[in-house]
mmCIF file of C-alpha atoms in Angstrom:
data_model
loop_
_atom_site.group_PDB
_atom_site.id
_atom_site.type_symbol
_atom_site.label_atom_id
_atom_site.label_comp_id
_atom_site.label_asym_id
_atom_site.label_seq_id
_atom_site.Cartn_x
_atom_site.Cartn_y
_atom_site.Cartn_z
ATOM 1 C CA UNK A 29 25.013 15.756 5.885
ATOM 2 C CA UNK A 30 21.529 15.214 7.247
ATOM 3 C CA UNK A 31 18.681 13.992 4.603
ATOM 4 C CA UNK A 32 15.864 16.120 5.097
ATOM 5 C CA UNK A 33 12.247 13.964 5.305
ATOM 6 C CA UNK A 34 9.936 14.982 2.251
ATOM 7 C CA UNK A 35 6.514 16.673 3.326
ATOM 8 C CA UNK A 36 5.071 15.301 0.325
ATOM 9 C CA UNK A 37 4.545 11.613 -0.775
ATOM 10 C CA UNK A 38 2.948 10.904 -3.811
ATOM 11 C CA UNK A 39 2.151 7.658 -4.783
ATOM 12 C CA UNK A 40 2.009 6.419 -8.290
ATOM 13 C CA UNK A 41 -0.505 3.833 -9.751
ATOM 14 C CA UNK A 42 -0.487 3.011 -13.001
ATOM 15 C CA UNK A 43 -2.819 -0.302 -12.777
ATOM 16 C CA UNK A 44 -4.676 -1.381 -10.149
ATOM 17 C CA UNK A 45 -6.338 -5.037 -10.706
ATOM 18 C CA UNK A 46 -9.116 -6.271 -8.572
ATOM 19 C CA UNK A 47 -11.138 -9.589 -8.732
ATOM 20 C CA UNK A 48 -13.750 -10.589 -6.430
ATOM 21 C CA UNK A 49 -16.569 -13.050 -6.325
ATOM 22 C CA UNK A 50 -18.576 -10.607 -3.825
ATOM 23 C CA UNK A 51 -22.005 -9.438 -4.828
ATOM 24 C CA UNK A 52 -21.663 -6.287 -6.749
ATOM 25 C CA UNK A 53 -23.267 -4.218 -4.199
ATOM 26 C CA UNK A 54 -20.164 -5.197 -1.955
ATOM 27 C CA UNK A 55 -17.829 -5.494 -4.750
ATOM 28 C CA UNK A 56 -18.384 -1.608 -5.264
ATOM 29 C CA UNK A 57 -17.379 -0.766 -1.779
ATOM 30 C CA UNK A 58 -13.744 -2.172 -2.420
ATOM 31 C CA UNK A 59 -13.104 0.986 -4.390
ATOM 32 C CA UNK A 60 -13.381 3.944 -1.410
ATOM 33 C CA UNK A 61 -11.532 0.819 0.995
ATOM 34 C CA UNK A 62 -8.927 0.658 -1.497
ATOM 35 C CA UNK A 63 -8.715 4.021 -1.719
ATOM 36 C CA UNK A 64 -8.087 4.797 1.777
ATOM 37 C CA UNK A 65 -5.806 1.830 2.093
ATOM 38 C CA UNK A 66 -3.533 3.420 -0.356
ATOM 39 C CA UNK A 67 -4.223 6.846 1.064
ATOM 40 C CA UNK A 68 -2.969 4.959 5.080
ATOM 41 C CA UNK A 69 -0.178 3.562 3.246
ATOM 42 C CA UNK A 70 1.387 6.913 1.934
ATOM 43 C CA UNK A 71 1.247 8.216 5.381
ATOM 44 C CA UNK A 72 3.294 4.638 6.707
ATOM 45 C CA UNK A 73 5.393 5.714 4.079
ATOM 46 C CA UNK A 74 5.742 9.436 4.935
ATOM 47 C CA UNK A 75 6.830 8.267 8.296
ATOM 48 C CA UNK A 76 9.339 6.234 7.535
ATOM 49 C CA UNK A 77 13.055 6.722 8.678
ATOM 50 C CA UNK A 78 16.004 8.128 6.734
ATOM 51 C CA UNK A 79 17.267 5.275 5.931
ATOM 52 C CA UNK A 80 14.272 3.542 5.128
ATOM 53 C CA UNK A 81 13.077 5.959 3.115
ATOM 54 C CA UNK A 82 16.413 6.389 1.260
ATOM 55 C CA UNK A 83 15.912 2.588 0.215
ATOM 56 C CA UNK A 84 12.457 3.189 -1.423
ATOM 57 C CA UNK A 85 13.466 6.577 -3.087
ATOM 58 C CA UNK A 86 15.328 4.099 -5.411
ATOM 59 C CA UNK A 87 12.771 0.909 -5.727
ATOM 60 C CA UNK A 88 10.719 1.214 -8.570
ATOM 61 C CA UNK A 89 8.058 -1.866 -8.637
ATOM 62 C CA UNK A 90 6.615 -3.314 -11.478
ATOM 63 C CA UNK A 91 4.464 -5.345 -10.182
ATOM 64 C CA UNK A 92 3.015 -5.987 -6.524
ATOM 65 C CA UNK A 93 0.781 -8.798 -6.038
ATOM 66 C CA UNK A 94 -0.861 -9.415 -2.782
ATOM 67 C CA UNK A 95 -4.000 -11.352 -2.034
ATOM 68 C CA UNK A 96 -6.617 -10.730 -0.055
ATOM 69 C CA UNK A 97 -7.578 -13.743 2.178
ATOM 70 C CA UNK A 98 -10.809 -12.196 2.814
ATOM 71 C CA UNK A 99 -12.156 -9.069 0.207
ATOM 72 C CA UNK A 100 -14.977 -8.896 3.081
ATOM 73 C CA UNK A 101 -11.966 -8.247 5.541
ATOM 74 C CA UNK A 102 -11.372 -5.151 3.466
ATOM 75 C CA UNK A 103 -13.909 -3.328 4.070
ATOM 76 C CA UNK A 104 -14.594 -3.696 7.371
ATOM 77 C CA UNK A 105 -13.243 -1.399 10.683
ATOM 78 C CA UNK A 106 -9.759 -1.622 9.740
ATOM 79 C CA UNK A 107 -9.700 -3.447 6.974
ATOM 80 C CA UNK A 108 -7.493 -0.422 4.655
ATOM 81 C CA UNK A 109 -5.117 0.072 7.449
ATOM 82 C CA UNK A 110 -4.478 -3.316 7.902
ATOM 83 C CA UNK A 111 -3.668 -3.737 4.033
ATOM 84 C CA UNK A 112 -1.760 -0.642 3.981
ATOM 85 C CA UNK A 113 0.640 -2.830 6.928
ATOM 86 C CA UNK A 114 0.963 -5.627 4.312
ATOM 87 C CA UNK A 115 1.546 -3.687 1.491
ATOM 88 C CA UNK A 116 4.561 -1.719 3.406
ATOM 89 C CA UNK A 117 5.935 -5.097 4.776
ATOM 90 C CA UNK A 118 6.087 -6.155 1.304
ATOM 91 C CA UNK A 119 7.501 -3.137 -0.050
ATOM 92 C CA UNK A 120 10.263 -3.061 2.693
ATOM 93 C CA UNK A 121 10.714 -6.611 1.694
ATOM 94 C CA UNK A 122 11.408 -5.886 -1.597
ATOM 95 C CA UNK A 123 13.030 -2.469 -1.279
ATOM 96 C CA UNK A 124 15.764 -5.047 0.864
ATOM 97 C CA UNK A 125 15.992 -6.959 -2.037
ATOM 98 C CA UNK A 126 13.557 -9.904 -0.312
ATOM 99 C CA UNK A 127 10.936 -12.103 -2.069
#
């Protein structure tokens, strides 16, 4: 029996925590970057294999940290779709039962 793929992702956030030193003017900016991180990620998501994709239909996450190195790094070219890559390696990690 084949699984079909979902055409529809939807991705859940109950909190989202964010501290920064950055001047507010740049600190307001990590919103919309965040944002479209999270919108890149859902796609990396949609795109997953089967079997992949069977293993995070059943992972619910309480909690996800991951730190930024560099907020700066965020929003510049590339900076969501690079965090949406970390954020799926660490989901896969997880969803594998990893750190």
């Amino acid at each position: 029996m084949s699984r079909e793929i979902p055409t529809e992702l939807t991705l859940e956030i109950a909190s989202l925590s964010v501290s920064t030193s950055l001047e507010r003017e740049r600190a307001e900016g990590l919103g919309p970057a965040l944002e479209r991180a999270f919108a890149a990620l859902a796609e990396r998501l949609r795109q997953l294999p089967g079997g992949e994709q069977a293993r995070l239909d059943a992972l619910l996450i309480e909690r996800l940290e991951l730190e930024l190195d560099d907020a700066e790094s965020l929003l510049g070219p590339g900076g969501p779709e690079a965090l949406a890559e970390r954020l799926l390696d660490r989901l896969l990690t997880q969803a594998k039962g990893g750190a």
